[in-house]
CSV table of C-alpha atoms in Angstrom, one decimal:
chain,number,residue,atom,x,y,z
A,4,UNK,CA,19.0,44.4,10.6
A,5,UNK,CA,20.4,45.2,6.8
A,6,UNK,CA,22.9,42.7,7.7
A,7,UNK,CA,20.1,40.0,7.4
A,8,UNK,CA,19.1,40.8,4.3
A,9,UNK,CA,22.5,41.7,2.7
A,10,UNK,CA,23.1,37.7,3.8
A,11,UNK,CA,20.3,36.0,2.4
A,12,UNK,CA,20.6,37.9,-1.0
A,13,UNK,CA,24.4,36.8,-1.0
A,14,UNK,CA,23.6,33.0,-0.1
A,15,UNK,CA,20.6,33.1,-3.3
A,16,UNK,CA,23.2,34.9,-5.6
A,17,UNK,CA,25.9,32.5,-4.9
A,18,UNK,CA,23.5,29.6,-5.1
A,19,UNK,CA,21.9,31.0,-8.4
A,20,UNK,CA,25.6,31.1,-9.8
A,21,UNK,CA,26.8,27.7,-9.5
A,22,UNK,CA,23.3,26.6,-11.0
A,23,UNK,CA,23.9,28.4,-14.4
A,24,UNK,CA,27.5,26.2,-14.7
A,25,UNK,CA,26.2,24.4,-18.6
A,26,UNK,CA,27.0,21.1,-18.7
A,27,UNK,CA,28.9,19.6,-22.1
A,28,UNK,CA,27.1,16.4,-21.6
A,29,UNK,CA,23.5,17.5,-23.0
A,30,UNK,CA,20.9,15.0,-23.4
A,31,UNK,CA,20.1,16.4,-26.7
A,32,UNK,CA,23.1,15.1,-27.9
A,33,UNK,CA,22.4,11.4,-26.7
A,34,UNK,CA,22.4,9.4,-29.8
A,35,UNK,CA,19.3,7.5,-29.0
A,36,UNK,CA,19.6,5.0,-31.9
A,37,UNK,CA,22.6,2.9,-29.5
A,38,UNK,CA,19.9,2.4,-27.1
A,39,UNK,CA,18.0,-1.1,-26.9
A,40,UNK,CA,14.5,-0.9,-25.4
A,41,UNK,CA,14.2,-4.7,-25.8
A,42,UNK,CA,16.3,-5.3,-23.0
A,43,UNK,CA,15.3,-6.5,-19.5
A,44,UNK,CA,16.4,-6.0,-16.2
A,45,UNK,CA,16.6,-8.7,-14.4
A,46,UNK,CA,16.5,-8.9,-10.7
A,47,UNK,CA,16.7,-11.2,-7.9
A,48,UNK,CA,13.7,-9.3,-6.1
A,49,UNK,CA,11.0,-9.9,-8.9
A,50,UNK,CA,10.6,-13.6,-8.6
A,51,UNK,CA,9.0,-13.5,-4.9
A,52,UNK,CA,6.1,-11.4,-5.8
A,53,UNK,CA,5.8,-12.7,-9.4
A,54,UNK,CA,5.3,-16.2,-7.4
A,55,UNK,CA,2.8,-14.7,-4.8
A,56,UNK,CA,1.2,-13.3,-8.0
A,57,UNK,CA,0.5,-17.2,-9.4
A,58,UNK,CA,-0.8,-18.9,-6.6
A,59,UNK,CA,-0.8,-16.2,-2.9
A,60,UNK,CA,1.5,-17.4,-0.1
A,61,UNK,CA,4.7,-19.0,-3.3
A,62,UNK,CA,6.2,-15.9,-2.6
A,63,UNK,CA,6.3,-16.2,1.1
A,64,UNK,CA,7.7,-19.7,0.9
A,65,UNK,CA,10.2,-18.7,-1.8
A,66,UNK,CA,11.1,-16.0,1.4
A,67,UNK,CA,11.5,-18.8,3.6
A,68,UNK,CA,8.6,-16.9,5.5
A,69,UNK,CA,6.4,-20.3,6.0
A,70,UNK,CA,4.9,-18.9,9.3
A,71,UNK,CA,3.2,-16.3,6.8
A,72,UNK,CA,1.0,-18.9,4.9
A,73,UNK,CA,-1.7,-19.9,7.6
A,74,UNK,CA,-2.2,-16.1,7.6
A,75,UNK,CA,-2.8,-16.1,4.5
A,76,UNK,CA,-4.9,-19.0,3.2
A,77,UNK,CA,-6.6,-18.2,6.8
A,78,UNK,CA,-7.8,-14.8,5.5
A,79,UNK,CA,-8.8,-15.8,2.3
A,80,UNK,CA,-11.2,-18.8,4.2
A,81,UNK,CA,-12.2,-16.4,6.4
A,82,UNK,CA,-13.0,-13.4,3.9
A,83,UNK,CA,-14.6,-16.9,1.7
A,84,UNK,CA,-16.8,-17.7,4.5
A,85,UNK,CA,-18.0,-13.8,4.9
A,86,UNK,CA,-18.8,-13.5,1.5
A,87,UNK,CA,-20.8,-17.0,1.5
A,88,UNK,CA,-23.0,-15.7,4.3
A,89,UNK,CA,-23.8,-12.5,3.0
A,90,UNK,CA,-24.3,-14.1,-0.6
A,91,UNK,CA,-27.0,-16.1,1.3
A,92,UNK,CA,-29.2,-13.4,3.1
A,93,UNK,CA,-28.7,-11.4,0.1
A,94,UNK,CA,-30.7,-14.5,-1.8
A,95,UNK,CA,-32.7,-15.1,0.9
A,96,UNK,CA,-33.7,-11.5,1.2
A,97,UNK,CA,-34.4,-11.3,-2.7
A,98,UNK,CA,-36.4,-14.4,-2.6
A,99,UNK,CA,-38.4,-12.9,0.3
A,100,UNK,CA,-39.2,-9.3,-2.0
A,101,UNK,CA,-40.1,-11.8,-5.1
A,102,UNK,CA,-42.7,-13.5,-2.2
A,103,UNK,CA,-43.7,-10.0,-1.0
A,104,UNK,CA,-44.5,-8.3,-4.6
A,105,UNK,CA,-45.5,-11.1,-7.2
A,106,UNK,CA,-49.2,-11.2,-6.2
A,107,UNK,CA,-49.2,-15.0,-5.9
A,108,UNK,CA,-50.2,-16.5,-2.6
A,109,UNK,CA,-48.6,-19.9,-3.3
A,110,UNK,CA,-45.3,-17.9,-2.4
A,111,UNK,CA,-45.0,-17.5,1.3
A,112,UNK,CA,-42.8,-14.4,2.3
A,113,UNK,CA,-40.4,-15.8,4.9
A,114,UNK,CA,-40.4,-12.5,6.6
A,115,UNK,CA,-44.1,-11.2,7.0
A,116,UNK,CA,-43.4,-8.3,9.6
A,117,UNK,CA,-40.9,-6.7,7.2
A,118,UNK,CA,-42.4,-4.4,4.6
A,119,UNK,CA,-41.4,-4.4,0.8
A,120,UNK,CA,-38.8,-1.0,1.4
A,121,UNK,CA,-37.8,-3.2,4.3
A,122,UNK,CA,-36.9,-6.0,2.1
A,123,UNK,CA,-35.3,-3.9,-0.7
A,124,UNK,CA,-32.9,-2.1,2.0
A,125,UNK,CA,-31.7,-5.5,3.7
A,126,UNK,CA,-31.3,-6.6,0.3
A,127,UNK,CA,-29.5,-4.1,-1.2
A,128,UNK,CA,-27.2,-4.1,2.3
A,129,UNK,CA,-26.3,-7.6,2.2
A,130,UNK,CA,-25.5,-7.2,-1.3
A,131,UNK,CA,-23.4,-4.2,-0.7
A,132,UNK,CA,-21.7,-6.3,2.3
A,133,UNK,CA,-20.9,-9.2,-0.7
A,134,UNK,CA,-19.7,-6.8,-3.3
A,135,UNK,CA,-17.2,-4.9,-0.8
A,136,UNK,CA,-15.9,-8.0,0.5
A,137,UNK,CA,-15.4,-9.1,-3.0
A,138,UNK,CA,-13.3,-5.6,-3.5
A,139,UNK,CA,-11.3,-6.6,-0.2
A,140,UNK,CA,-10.5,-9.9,-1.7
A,141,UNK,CA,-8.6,-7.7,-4.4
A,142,UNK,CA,-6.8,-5.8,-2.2
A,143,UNK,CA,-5.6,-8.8,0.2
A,144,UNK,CA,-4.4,-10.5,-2.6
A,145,UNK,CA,-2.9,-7.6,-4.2
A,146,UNK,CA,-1.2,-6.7,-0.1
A,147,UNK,CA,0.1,-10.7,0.1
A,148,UNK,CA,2.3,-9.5,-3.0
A,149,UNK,CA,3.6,-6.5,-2.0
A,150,UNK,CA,4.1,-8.4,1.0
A,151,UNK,CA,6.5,-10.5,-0.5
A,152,UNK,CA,8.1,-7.9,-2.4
A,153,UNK,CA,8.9,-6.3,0.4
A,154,UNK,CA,10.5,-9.0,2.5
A,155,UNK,CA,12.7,-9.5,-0.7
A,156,UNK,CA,14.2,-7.0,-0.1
A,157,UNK,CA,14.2,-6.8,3.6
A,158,UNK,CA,15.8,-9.9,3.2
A,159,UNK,CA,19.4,-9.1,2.1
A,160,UNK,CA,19.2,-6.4,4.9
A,161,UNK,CA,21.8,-6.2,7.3
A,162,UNK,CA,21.1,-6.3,10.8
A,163,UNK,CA,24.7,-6.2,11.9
A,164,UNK,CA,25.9,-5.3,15.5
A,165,UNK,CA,27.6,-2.0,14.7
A,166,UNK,CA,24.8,0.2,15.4
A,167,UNK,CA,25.5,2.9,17.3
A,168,UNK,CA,23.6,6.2,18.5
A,169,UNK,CA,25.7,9.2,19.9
A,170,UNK,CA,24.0,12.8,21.5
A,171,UNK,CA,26.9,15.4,21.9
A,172,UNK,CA,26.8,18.8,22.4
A,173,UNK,CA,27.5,21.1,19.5
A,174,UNK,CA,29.0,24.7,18.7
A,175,UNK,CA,28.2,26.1,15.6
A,176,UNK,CA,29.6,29.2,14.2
A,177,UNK,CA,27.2,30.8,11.2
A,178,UNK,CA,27.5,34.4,10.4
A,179,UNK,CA,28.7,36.1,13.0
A,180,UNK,CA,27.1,34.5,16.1
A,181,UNK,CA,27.8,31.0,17.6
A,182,UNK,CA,25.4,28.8,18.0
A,183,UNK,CA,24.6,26.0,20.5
A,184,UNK,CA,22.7,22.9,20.3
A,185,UNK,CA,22.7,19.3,20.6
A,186,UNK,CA,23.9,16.5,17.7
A,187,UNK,CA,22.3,13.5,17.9
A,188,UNK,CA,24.3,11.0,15.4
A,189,UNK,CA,23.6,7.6,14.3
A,190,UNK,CA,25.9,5.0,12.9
A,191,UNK,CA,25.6,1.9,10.9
């Protein structure tokens, strides 16, 4: 049982020794005045989603992804047509509480069973349902650029044929007991 203790403490203590090895190379001796912050890194990734950033679905066709942009520009029509309608019964419902609560009977209320706290909560949901879709505009556009970012990547990956996945049994000695178990290995 001491034996398990006396081990542990020895691993930390040898651990704890290599970490206090100093090291010549300081950064407070850096001489920061060679460095120029003016400089930029170029990259071959950056232009795909800098392009999907201008004008959503450049970066997918700079990816050669072309399949990508009715996706796209099919989202955006659809999340369009989504915020058209409820843009609509959000005006129609406000036009319907200005009817309700302006004590002029020249203006008809297109809605006479609903009640005026009727009104303002359909309002005040279809707005809601306008402003959120607004907000998931935002995100959509900001996914079709990560999107490509991604895939530029992706895109210098290789997907070669020397893939390989091994299980093999495995005898491990540690301390003074073996032990057994399985090694599952995977090569690319």
């Amino acid at each position: 049982m001491n034996y398990k203790y006396i081990l542990i403490f020895l691993t930390f203590v040898n651990f704890s020794g290599f970490s206090q090895v100093s090291d010549l190379n300081d950064s407070l001796d850096t001489d920061f005045s060679t460095i120029n912050l003016n400089t930029k890194i170029k990259s071959k990734y950056n232009k795909a989603p800098m392009l999907s950033a201008i004008l959503p679905g450049l970066g997918q066709i700079h990816n050669k992804q072309y399949w990508k942009l009715p996706i796209i520009y099919g989202g955006y029509l659809l999340i369009g047509h989504y915020i058209n309608f409820n843009n609509k019964m959000y005006k129609e419902f406000r036009s319907a509480l200005i009817a309700q609560t302006d004590d002029n009977e020249i203006t008809i209320n297109p809605f006479p069973n609903f009640s005026e706290s009727s009104l303002e909560r359909n309002m005040e949901y279809w707005r809601r349902n306008r402003d959120l879709l607004i907000i998931f505009t935002g995100v959509y556009y900001i996914l079709n650029i990560v999107d490509a970012h991604v895939f530029s990547h992706l895109n210098d990956f290789d997907i070669g044929n020397d893939i390989s996945f091994s299980i093999s049994p495995e005898i491990s000695k540690f301390g003074f007991s073996n032990n057994f178990g399985i090694t599952l290995k995977l090569k690319f």
